[in-house]
PDB file of C-alpha atoms and ligand atoms in Angstrom:
ATOM      1  CA  UNK A1167     -20.227  23.909  14.361  1.00 54.00           C
ATOM      2  CA  UNK A1168     -21.548  20.380  15.221  1.00 59.00           C
ATOM      3  CA  UNK A1169     -23.699  20.344  12.176  1.00 71.00           C
ATOM      4  CA  UNK A1170     -21.219  21.745   9.624  1.00 71.00           C
ATOM      5  CA  UNK A1171     -18.576  18.969  10.713  1.00 71.00           C
ATOM      6  CA  UNK A1172     -21.085  16.723  10.714  1.00 74.00           C
ATOM      7  CA  UNK A1173     -19.650  13.834   8.527  1.00 71.00           C
ATOM      8  CA  UNK A1174     -15.944  14.940   8.328  1.00 74.00           C
ATOM      9  CA  UNK A1175     -13.833  12.338   9.790  1.00 81.00           C
ATOM     10  CA  UNK A1176     -10.820  14.438  11.111  1.00 81.00           C
ATOM     11  CA  UNK A1177      -8.162  11.506  11.343  1.00 87.00           C
ATOM     12  CA  UNK A1178      -8.795  11.807   7.320  1.00 94.00           C
ATOM     13  CA  UNK A1179      -7.480  13.895   4.469  1.00 96.00           C
ATOM     14  CA  UNK A1180      -5.608  14.004   1.266  1.00 97.00           C
ATOM     15  CA  UNK A1181      -2.398  15.378   0.237  1.00 97.00           C
ATOM     16  CA  UNK A1182      -1.152  15.461  -3.502  1.00 97.00           C
ATOM     17  CA  UNK A1183       2.620  14.370  -4.188  1.00 97.00           C
ATOM     18  CA  UNK A1184       2.016  14.477  -7.892  1.00 98.00           C
ATOM     19  CA  UNK A1185      -0.460  14.581 -10.680  1.00 98.00           C
ATOM     20  CA  UNK A1186      -1.129  11.211 -10.293  1.00 98.00           C
ATOM     21  CA  UNK A1187       0.081  10.529  -6.729  1.00 98.00           C
ATOM     22  CA  UNK A1188      -2.049  10.980  -3.685  1.00 98.00           C
ATOM     23  CA  UNK A1189      -1.508  10.300   0.321  1.00 98.00           C
ATOM     24  CA  UNK A1190      -4.764   9.289   1.517  1.00 98.00           C
ATOM     25  CA  UNK A1191      -4.080   9.817   5.401  1.00 98.00           C
ATOM     26  CA  UNK A1192      -5.999   7.570   7.657  1.00 98.00           C
ATOM     27  CA  UNK A1193      -7.894   6.291   4.570  1.00 98.00           C
ATOM     28  CA  UNK A1194      -7.560   2.154   5.900  1.00 98.00           C
ATOM     29  CA  UNK A1195      -7.611   3.188   9.838  1.00 98.00           C
ATOM     30  CA  UNK A1196     -11.248   1.463   9.811  1.00 97.00           C
ATOM     31  CA  UNK A1197     -10.222  -1.216   8.230  1.00 97.00           C
ATOM     32  CA  UNK A1198      -7.042  -1.865   9.777  1.00 98.00           C
ATOM     33  CA  UNK A1199      -7.906  -4.458  12.511  1.00 98.00           C
ATOM     34  CA  UNK A1200      -9.603  -6.641  10.011  1.00 98.00           C
ATOM     35  CA  UNK A1201      -6.708  -6.170   7.319  1.00 98.00           C
ATOM     36  CA  UNK A1202      -4.040  -7.561  10.211  1.00 98.00           C
ATOM     37  CA  UNK A1203      -6.125 -10.341  11.311  1.00 98.00           C
ATOM     38  CA  UNK A1204      -5.879 -10.994   7.400  1.00 98.00           C
ATOM     39  CA  UNK A1205      -2.505 -10.703   7.349  1.00 98.00           C
ATOM     40  CA  UNK A1206      -2.075 -13.382  10.300  1.00 98.00           C
ATOM     41  CA  UNK A1207      -4.022 -15.907   8.176  1.00 98.00           C
ATOM     42  CA  UNK A1208      -2.015 -15.401   5.295  1.00 98.00           C
ATOM     43  CA  UNK A1209       1.370 -15.189   6.768  1.00 98.00           C
ATOM     44  CA  UNK A1210       0.204 -18.889   8.395  1.00 98.00           C
ATOM     45  CA  UNK A1211      -0.146 -20.523   5.397  1.00 98.00           C
ATOM     46  CA  UNK A1212       2.896 -18.633   2.998  1.00 98.00           C
ATOM     47  CA  UNK A1213       5.300 -17.277   5.675  1.00 98.00           C
ATOM     48  CA  UNK A1214       7.263 -14.385   5.400  1.00 99.00           C
ATOM     49  CA  UNK A1215      10.676 -14.830   3.798  1.00 98.00           C
ATOM     50  CA  UNK A1216      13.939 -12.541   3.078  1.00 98.00           C
ATOM     51  CA  UNK A1217      13.936 -13.329  -0.566  1.00 98.00           C
ATOM     52  CA  UNK A1218      17.588 -13.196  -2.476  1.00 97.00           C
ATOM     53  CA  UNK A1219      17.911  -9.978  -5.103  1.00 96.00           C
ATOM     54  CA  UNK A1220      19.378 -11.139  -8.355  1.00 95.00           C
ATOM     55  CA  UNK A1221      22.433  -9.410  -7.506  1.00 95.00           C
ATOM     56  CA  UNK A1222      22.545 -12.107  -4.680  1.00 95.00           C
ATOM     57  CA  UNK A1223      21.583  -9.892  -1.635  1.00 96.00           C
ATOM     58  CA  UNK A1224      19.362 -11.257   0.841  1.00 97.00           C
ATOM     59  CA  UNK A1225      16.769  -8.142   1.419  1.00 98.00           C
ATOM     60  CA  UNK A1226      16.137  -6.707   4.897  1.00 98.00           C
ATOM     61  CA  UNK A1227      12.244  -6.591   4.294  1.00 98.00           C
ATOM     62  CA  UNK A1228      10.682 -10.148   4.439  1.00 98.00           C
ATOM     63  CA  UNK A1229       7.716 -10.627   2.319  1.00 98.00           C
ATOM     64  CA  UNK A1230       4.413 -12.659   1.592  1.00 99.00           C
ATOM     65  CA  UNK A1231       2.063 -12.344  -1.187  1.00 99.00           C
ATOM     66  CA  UNK A1232      -1.669 -13.325  -1.483  1.00 99.00           C
ATOM     67  CA  UNK A1233      -4.246 -13.037  -4.989  1.00 98.00           C
ATOM     68  CA  UNK A1234      -3.774 -14.683  -8.079  1.00 98.00           C
ATOM     69  CA  UNK A1235      -0.215 -13.590  -8.603  1.00 98.00           C
ATOM     70  CA  UNK A1236       3.260 -12.872  -6.310  1.00 98.00           C
ATOM     71  CA  UNK A1237       6.060 -10.888  -6.639  1.00 98.00           C
ATOM     72  CA  UNK A1238       9.050 -12.752  -6.274  1.00 98.00           C
ATOM     73  CA  UNK A1239      12.742 -12.162  -6.558  1.00 97.00           C
ATOM     74  CA  UNK A1240      15.649 -14.811  -6.608  1.00 97.00           C
ATOM     75  CA  UNK A1241      19.043 -15.173  -8.305  1.00 95.00           C
ATOM     76  CA  UNK A1242      17.077 -15.574 -11.820  1.00 94.00           C
ATOM     77  CA  UNK A1243      15.227 -12.060 -11.605  1.00 95.00           C
ATOM     78  CA  UNK A1244      12.258 -10.479 -10.579  1.00 96.00           C
ATOM     79  CA  UNK A1245       8.767 -11.534 -11.686  1.00 97.00           C
ATOM     80  CA  UNK A1246       5.328 -12.617 -10.965  1.00 98.00           C
ATOM     81  CA  UNK A1247       4.394 -15.713 -10.121  1.00 98.00           C
ATOM     82  CA  UNK A1248       1.332 -17.933  -9.742  1.00 98.00           C
ATOM     83  CA  UNK A1249       2.778 -20.332  -7.001  1.00 98.00           C
ATOM     84  CA  UNK A1250       4.642 -19.759  -3.853  1.00 98.00           C
ATOM     85  CA  UNK A1251       7.930 -21.285  -4.626  1.00 98.00           C
ATOM     86  CA  UNK A1252       8.698 -21.986  -1.077  1.00 98.00           C
ATOM     87  CA  UNK A1253       5.377 -24.500  -0.937  1.00 98.00           C
ATOM     88  CA  UNK A1254       4.431 -24.885  -5.063  1.00 98.00           C
ATOM     89  CA  UNK A1255       1.039 -23.887  -3.852  1.00 98.00           C
ATOM     90  CA  UNK A1256      -1.236 -21.059  -4.879  1.00 98.00           C
ATOM     91  CA  UNK A1257      -0.444 -17.963  -2.819  1.00 98.00           C
ATOM     92  CA  UNK A1258      -3.627 -17.323  -0.427  1.00 98.00           C
ATOM     93  CA  UNK A1259      -6.317 -15.607  -1.800  1.00 98.00           C
ATOM     94  CA  UNK A1260      -6.793 -11.766  -1.893  1.00 98.00           C
ATOM     95  CA  UNK A1261      -9.382 -11.328   0.952  1.00 98.00           C
ATOM     96  CA  UNK A1262     -12.503  -9.269  -0.484  1.00 98.00           C
ATOM     97  CA  UNK A1263     -12.160  -6.883   2.110  1.00 97.00           C
ATOM     98  CA  UNK A1264      -8.406  -5.969   0.810  1.00 98.00           C
ATOM     99  CA  UNK A1265      -9.950  -6.024  -3.009  1.00 98.00           C
ATOM    100  CA  UNK A1266     -12.840  -3.466  -1.910  1.00 98.00           C
ATOM    101  CA  UNK A1267     -10.159  -1.212  -0.175  1.00 98.00           C
ATOM    102  CA  UNK A1268      -7.703  -1.084  -2.500  1.00 98.00           C
ATOM    103  CA  UNK A1269     -10.278  -0.165  -5.249  1.00 98.00           C
ATOM    104  CA  UNK A1270     -12.216   2.450  -3.063  1.00 98.00           C
ATOM    105  CA  UNK A1271      -8.666   4.380  -2.770  1.00 98.00           C
ATOM    106  CA  UNK A1272      -8.006   4.107  -6.326  1.00 98.00           C
ATOM    107  CA  UNK A1273     -11.611   6.158  -7.300  1.00 98.00           C
ATOM    108  CA  UNK A1274     -10.762   8.126  -4.463  1.00 97.00           C
ATOM    109  CA  UNK A1275      -7.381   9.111  -6.452  1.00 98.00           C
ATOM    110  CA  UNK A1276      -9.168   9.403  -9.895  1.00 97.00           C
ATOM    111  CA  UNK A1277      -8.326   5.495 -11.178  1.00 98.00           C
ATOM    112  CA  UNK A1278     -11.575   3.900 -11.331  1.00 97.00           C
ATOM    113  CA  UNK A1279     -12.282   0.244 -11.798  1.00 92.00           C
ATOM    114  CA  UNK A1280      -9.233  -0.586 -10.538  1.00 98.00           C
ATOM    115  CA  UNK A1281      -9.241  -4.559 -10.089  1.00 98.00           C
ATOM    116  CA  UNK A1282      -5.853  -6.161  -8.454  1.00 98.00           C
ATOM    117  CA  UNK A1283      -4.904  -9.684  -9.270  1.00 98.00           C
ATOM    118  CA  UNK A1284      -1.933  -9.046  -6.787  1.00 98.00           C
ATOM    119  CA  UNK A1285      -0.459  -8.270  -3.218  1.00 98.00           C
ATOM    120  CA  UNK A1286       2.704  -7.866  -1.602  1.00 98.00           C
ATOM    121  CA  UNK A1287       2.786  -7.781   2.049  1.00 99.00           C
ATOM    122  CA  UNK A1288       6.530  -6.238   3.552  1.00 98.00           C
ATOM    123  CA  UNK A1289       7.192  -6.698   6.617  1.00 98.00           C
ATOM    124  CA  UNK A1290       9.760  -4.286   8.235  1.00 99.00           C
ATOM    125  CA  UNK A1291      11.618  -5.149  11.226  1.00 98.00           C
ATOM    126  CA  UNK A1292      13.521  -1.989  12.674  1.00 98.00           C
ATOM    127  CA  UNK A1293      16.507  -1.451  10.778  1.00 98.00           C
ATOM    128  CA  UNK A1294      14.701  -2.985   7.446  1.00 98.00           C
ATOM    129  CA  UNK A1295      14.541  -0.471   4.829  1.00 98.00           C
ATOM    130  CA  UNK A1296      13.853  -0.659   1.056  1.00 98.00           C
ATOM    131  CA  UNK A1297      16.284   1.104  -1.807  1.00 97.00           C
ATOM    132  CA  UNK A1298      14.760   3.189  -4.285  1.00 98.00           C
ATOM    133  CA  UNK A1299      13.395   1.913  -7.236  1.00 97.00           C
ATOM    134  CA  UNK A1300      10.518   1.672  -9.853  1.00 98.00           C
ATOM    135  CA  UNK A1301       7.671  -0.552  -9.940  1.00 97.00           C
ATOM    136  CA  UNK A1302       7.843  -1.952 -13.545  1.00 96.00           C
ATOM    137  CA  UNK A1303       7.235  -5.564 -13.226  1.00 96.00           C
ATOM    138  CA  UNK A1304       3.307  -5.233 -14.141  1.00 97.00           C
ATOM    139  CA  UNK A1305       2.292  -5.588 -17.477  1.00 95.00           C
ATOM    140  CA  UNK A1306      -0.434  -2.827 -17.713  1.00 94.00           C
ATOM    141  CA  UNK A1307       0.941   0.249 -16.514  1.00 96.00           C
ATOM    142  CA  UNK A1308      -2.055   2.295 -17.238  1.00 97.00           C
ATOM    143  CA  UNK A1309      -3.049   0.812 -13.577  1.00 98.00           C
ATOM    144  CA  UNK A1310      -2.048   2.692 -10.572  1.00 98.00           C
ATOM    145  CA  UNK A1311      -0.168   1.185  -7.175  1.00 98.00           C
ATOM    146  CA  UNK A1312      -2.085   1.116  -4.123  1.00 98.00           C
ATOM    147  CA  UNK A1313       0.155   1.229  -1.176  1.00 99.00           C
ATOM    148  CA  UNK A1314      -1.415   0.169   2.621  1.00 99.00           C
ATOM    149  CA  UNK A1315       0.683   1.315   5.774  1.00 99.00           C
ATOM    150  CA  UNK A1316       0.107  -0.455   8.847  1.00 99.00           C
ATOM    151  CA  UNK A1317       2.038  -0.362  12.276  1.00 98.00           C
ATOM    152  CA  UNK A1318       5.361   1.410  12.940  1.00 99.00           C
ATOM    153  CA  UNK A1319       5.728   4.717  10.930  1.00 98.00           C
ATOM    154  CA  UNK A1320       8.389   5.071   8.274  1.00 98.00           C
ATOM    155  CA  UNK A1321       9.590   7.673   5.690  1.00 98.00           C
ATOM    156  CA  UNK A1322       8.746   6.932   2.480  1.00 98.00           C
ATOM    157  CA  UNK A1323      10.774   8.229  -0.432  1.00 98.00           C
ATOM    158  CA  UNK A1324       9.483   9.559  -3.373  1.00 98.00           C
ATOM    159  CA  UNK A1325      11.739  10.293  -6.564  1.00 98.00           C
ATOM    160  CA  UNK A1326      11.164  11.060  -9.664  1.00 98.00           C
ATOM    161  CA  UNK A1327      11.921   9.521 -13.189  1.00 98.00           C
ATOM    162  CA  UNK A1328      15.128   9.107 -13.332  1.00 98.00           C
ATOM    163  CA  UNK A1329      17.003   7.783 -10.353  1.00 97.00           C
ATOM    164  CA  UNK A1330      19.048  10.810  -9.959  1.00 97.00           C
ATOM    165  CA  UNK A1331      16.155  13.054  -9.459  1.00 98.00           C
ATOM    166  CA  UNK A1332      15.450  14.681  -6.320  1.00 98.00           C
ATOM    167  CA  UNK A1333      13.734  12.701  -3.818  1.00 98.00           C
ATOM    168  CA  UNK A1334      10.925  13.908  -1.444  1.00 98.00           C
ATOM    169  CA  UNK A1335      10.471  12.630   2.151  1.00 98.00           C
ATOM    170  CA  UNK A1336       7.081  11.559   2.718  1.00 98.00           C
ATOM    171  CA  UNK A1337       6.256  10.253   6.469  1.00 98.00           C
ATOM    172  CA  UNK A1338       4.036   7.664   6.726  1.00 98.00           C
ATOM    173  CA  UNK A1339       1.669   6.313   9.673  1.00 98.00           C
ATOM    174  CA  UNK A1340      -0.598   3.561  10.460  1.00 98.00           C
ATOM    175  CA  UNK A1341      -3.464   3.587   8.305  1.00 98.00           C
ATOM    176  CA  UNK A1342      -2.291   5.507   5.724  1.00 98.00           C
ATOM    177  CA  UNK A1343      -2.490   4.732   2.094  1.00 98.00           C
ATOM    178  CA  UNK A1344      -0.413   5.695  -0.901  1.00 98.00           C
ATOM    179  CA  UNK A1345      -1.805   5.839  -4.323  1.00 98.00           C
ATOM    180  CA  UNK A1346       0.576   6.458  -7.678  1.00 98.00           C
ATOM    181  CA  UNK A1347      -0.532   6.125 -11.322  1.00 98.00           C
ATOM    182  CA  UNK A1348      -0.715   7.486 -14.783  1.00 98.00           C
ATOM    183  CA  UNK A1349       2.115   9.711 -15.517  1.00 98.00           C
ATOM    184  CA  UNK A1350       3.782   9.293 -11.528  1.00 98.00           C
ATOM    185  CA  UNK A1351       3.282   5.512 -12.189  1.00 98.00           C
ATOM    186  CA  UNK A1352       7.098   4.882 -12.815  1.00 98.00           C
ATOM    187  CA  UNK A1353       8.787   7.300 -10.108  1.00 98.00           C
ATOM    188  CA  UNK A1354      11.697   5.902  -8.256  1.00 98.00           C
ATOM    189  CA  UNK A1355      10.427   5.264  -4.523  1.00 98.00           C
ATOM    190  CA  UNK A1356      11.553   3.418  -1.454  1.00 98.00           C
ATOM    191  CA  UNK A1357      11.790   3.462   2.320  1.00 98.00           C
ATOM    192  CA  UNK A1358      14.376   4.530   4.834  1.00 98.00           C
ATOM    193  CA  UNK A1359      15.575   2.247   7.605  1.00 98.00           C
ATOM    194  CA  UNK A1360      12.195   1.688   9.908  1.00 98.00           C
ATOM    195  CA  UNK A1361      13.010   3.014  13.822  1.00 98.00           C
ATOM    196  CA  UNK A1362      12.508   0.695  16.720  1.00 98.00           C
ATOM    197  CA  UNK A1363       9.578   0.824  18.412  1.00 98.00           C
ATOM    198  CA  UNK A1364       6.224  -0.893  19.326  1.00 98.00           C
ATOM    199  CA  UNK A1365       2.497  -0.173  17.660  1.00 98.00           C
ATOM    200  CA  UNK A1366      -0.319  -1.377  19.913  1.00 98.00           C
ATOM    201  CA  UNK A1367      -2.049  -3.412  16.913  1.00 98.00           C
ATOM    202  CA  UNK A1368       1.212  -4.807  14.799  1.00 98.00           C
ATOM    203  CA  UNK A1369       3.958  -4.834  17.650  1.00 98.00           C
ATOM    204  CA  UNK A1370       7.398  -4.260  16.797  1.00 98.00           C
ATOM    205  CA  UNK A1371       7.355  -3.706  12.705  1.00 98.00           C
ATOM    206  CA  UNK A1372       5.879  -1.883  10.080  1.00 99.00           C
ATOM    207  CA  UNK A1373       4.131  -3.713   7.286  1.00 99.00           C
ATOM    208  CA  UNK A1374       3.033  -2.350   4.007  1.00 99.00           C
ATOM    209  CA  UNK A1375       0.005  -3.989   1.256  1.00 98.00           C
ATOM    210  CA  UNK A1376       1.193  -2.816  -2.282  1.00 98.00           C
ATOM    211  CA  UNK A1377      -1.708  -4.348  -4.301  1.00 98.00           C
ATOM    212  CA  UNK A1378      -1.120  -4.080  -7.990  1.00 98.00           C
ATOM    213  CA  UNK A1379      -2.557  -5.358 -11.252  1.00 98.00           C
ATOM    214  CA  UNK A1380       0.149  -7.794 -12.302  1.00 98.00           C
ATOM    215  CA  UNK A1381      -1.202  -9.442 -15.607  1.00 96.00           C
TER     216      UNK A1381
HETATM  217  C1  LIG B2086       7.192  -1.148  -2.294  1.00 53.42           C
HETATM  218  O1  LIG B2086       7.968  -0.342  -2.648  1.00 53.42           O
HETATM  219  O2  LIG B2086       6.841  -1.999  -2.513  1.00 53.42           O
HETATM  220  C2  LIG B2086       7.102  -0.716  -0.862  1.00 53.42           C
HETATM  221  C3  LIG B2086       6.694   0.546  -0.468  1.00 53.42           C
HETATM  222  C4  LIG B2086       6.236   0.693   0.934  1.00 53.42           C
HETATM  223  O3  LIG B2086       6.751   0.054   1.824  1.00 53.42           O
HETATM  224  O4  LIG B2086       6.126   1.471   1.421  1.00 53.42           O
HETATM  225 FE1  LIG B2087       7.829  -0.512  -5.164  1.00 53.42          FE
END
């Protein structure tokens, strides 16, 4: 039995949610400590902020970015920007460890050669949520989205190509990675309000990193 199971990590397994979508359970567990330290360095340079939607609402999720481009929203719309609008400086560099993990996760999901140029960092305090939306601000929709969850658990909502399509509820915990692309690239998704709690590494919040090829 020992030999049979050698090399199998019981903390890691894969669940398929669609033709182009997998949940890689525990995929980021080994890297989580280093990733969290990198996030702390990034947000020391580009602090978390709650952006305004084009409709004038303040998002409950606080955001920062690293990489060549960062996703931003304000009264004039959603877009990718090479500079942090708060400081006028380029976003912090995408750490090599992030790039490597994102490209390995994409490869495991059937998307070889994924080279992200943007990483959006979402911070969900208890009560923060993200309503159903599509990720469609990226130029090349043949490239997948790689989404890494750290800290408090949350329920990920995964719908279809139309806002009114049925939605599955997928619990995500610390270290889980979701990859969606191909036929699933424009599926609606969101996150239910995060419940109160304290995570041993991350504290009283959920962090989510989404890696994209923006340009
Ligand atoms: C997003 O859609 O940008 C975030 C998804 C998540 O927080 O899991
Ligand atoms: Fe999204």
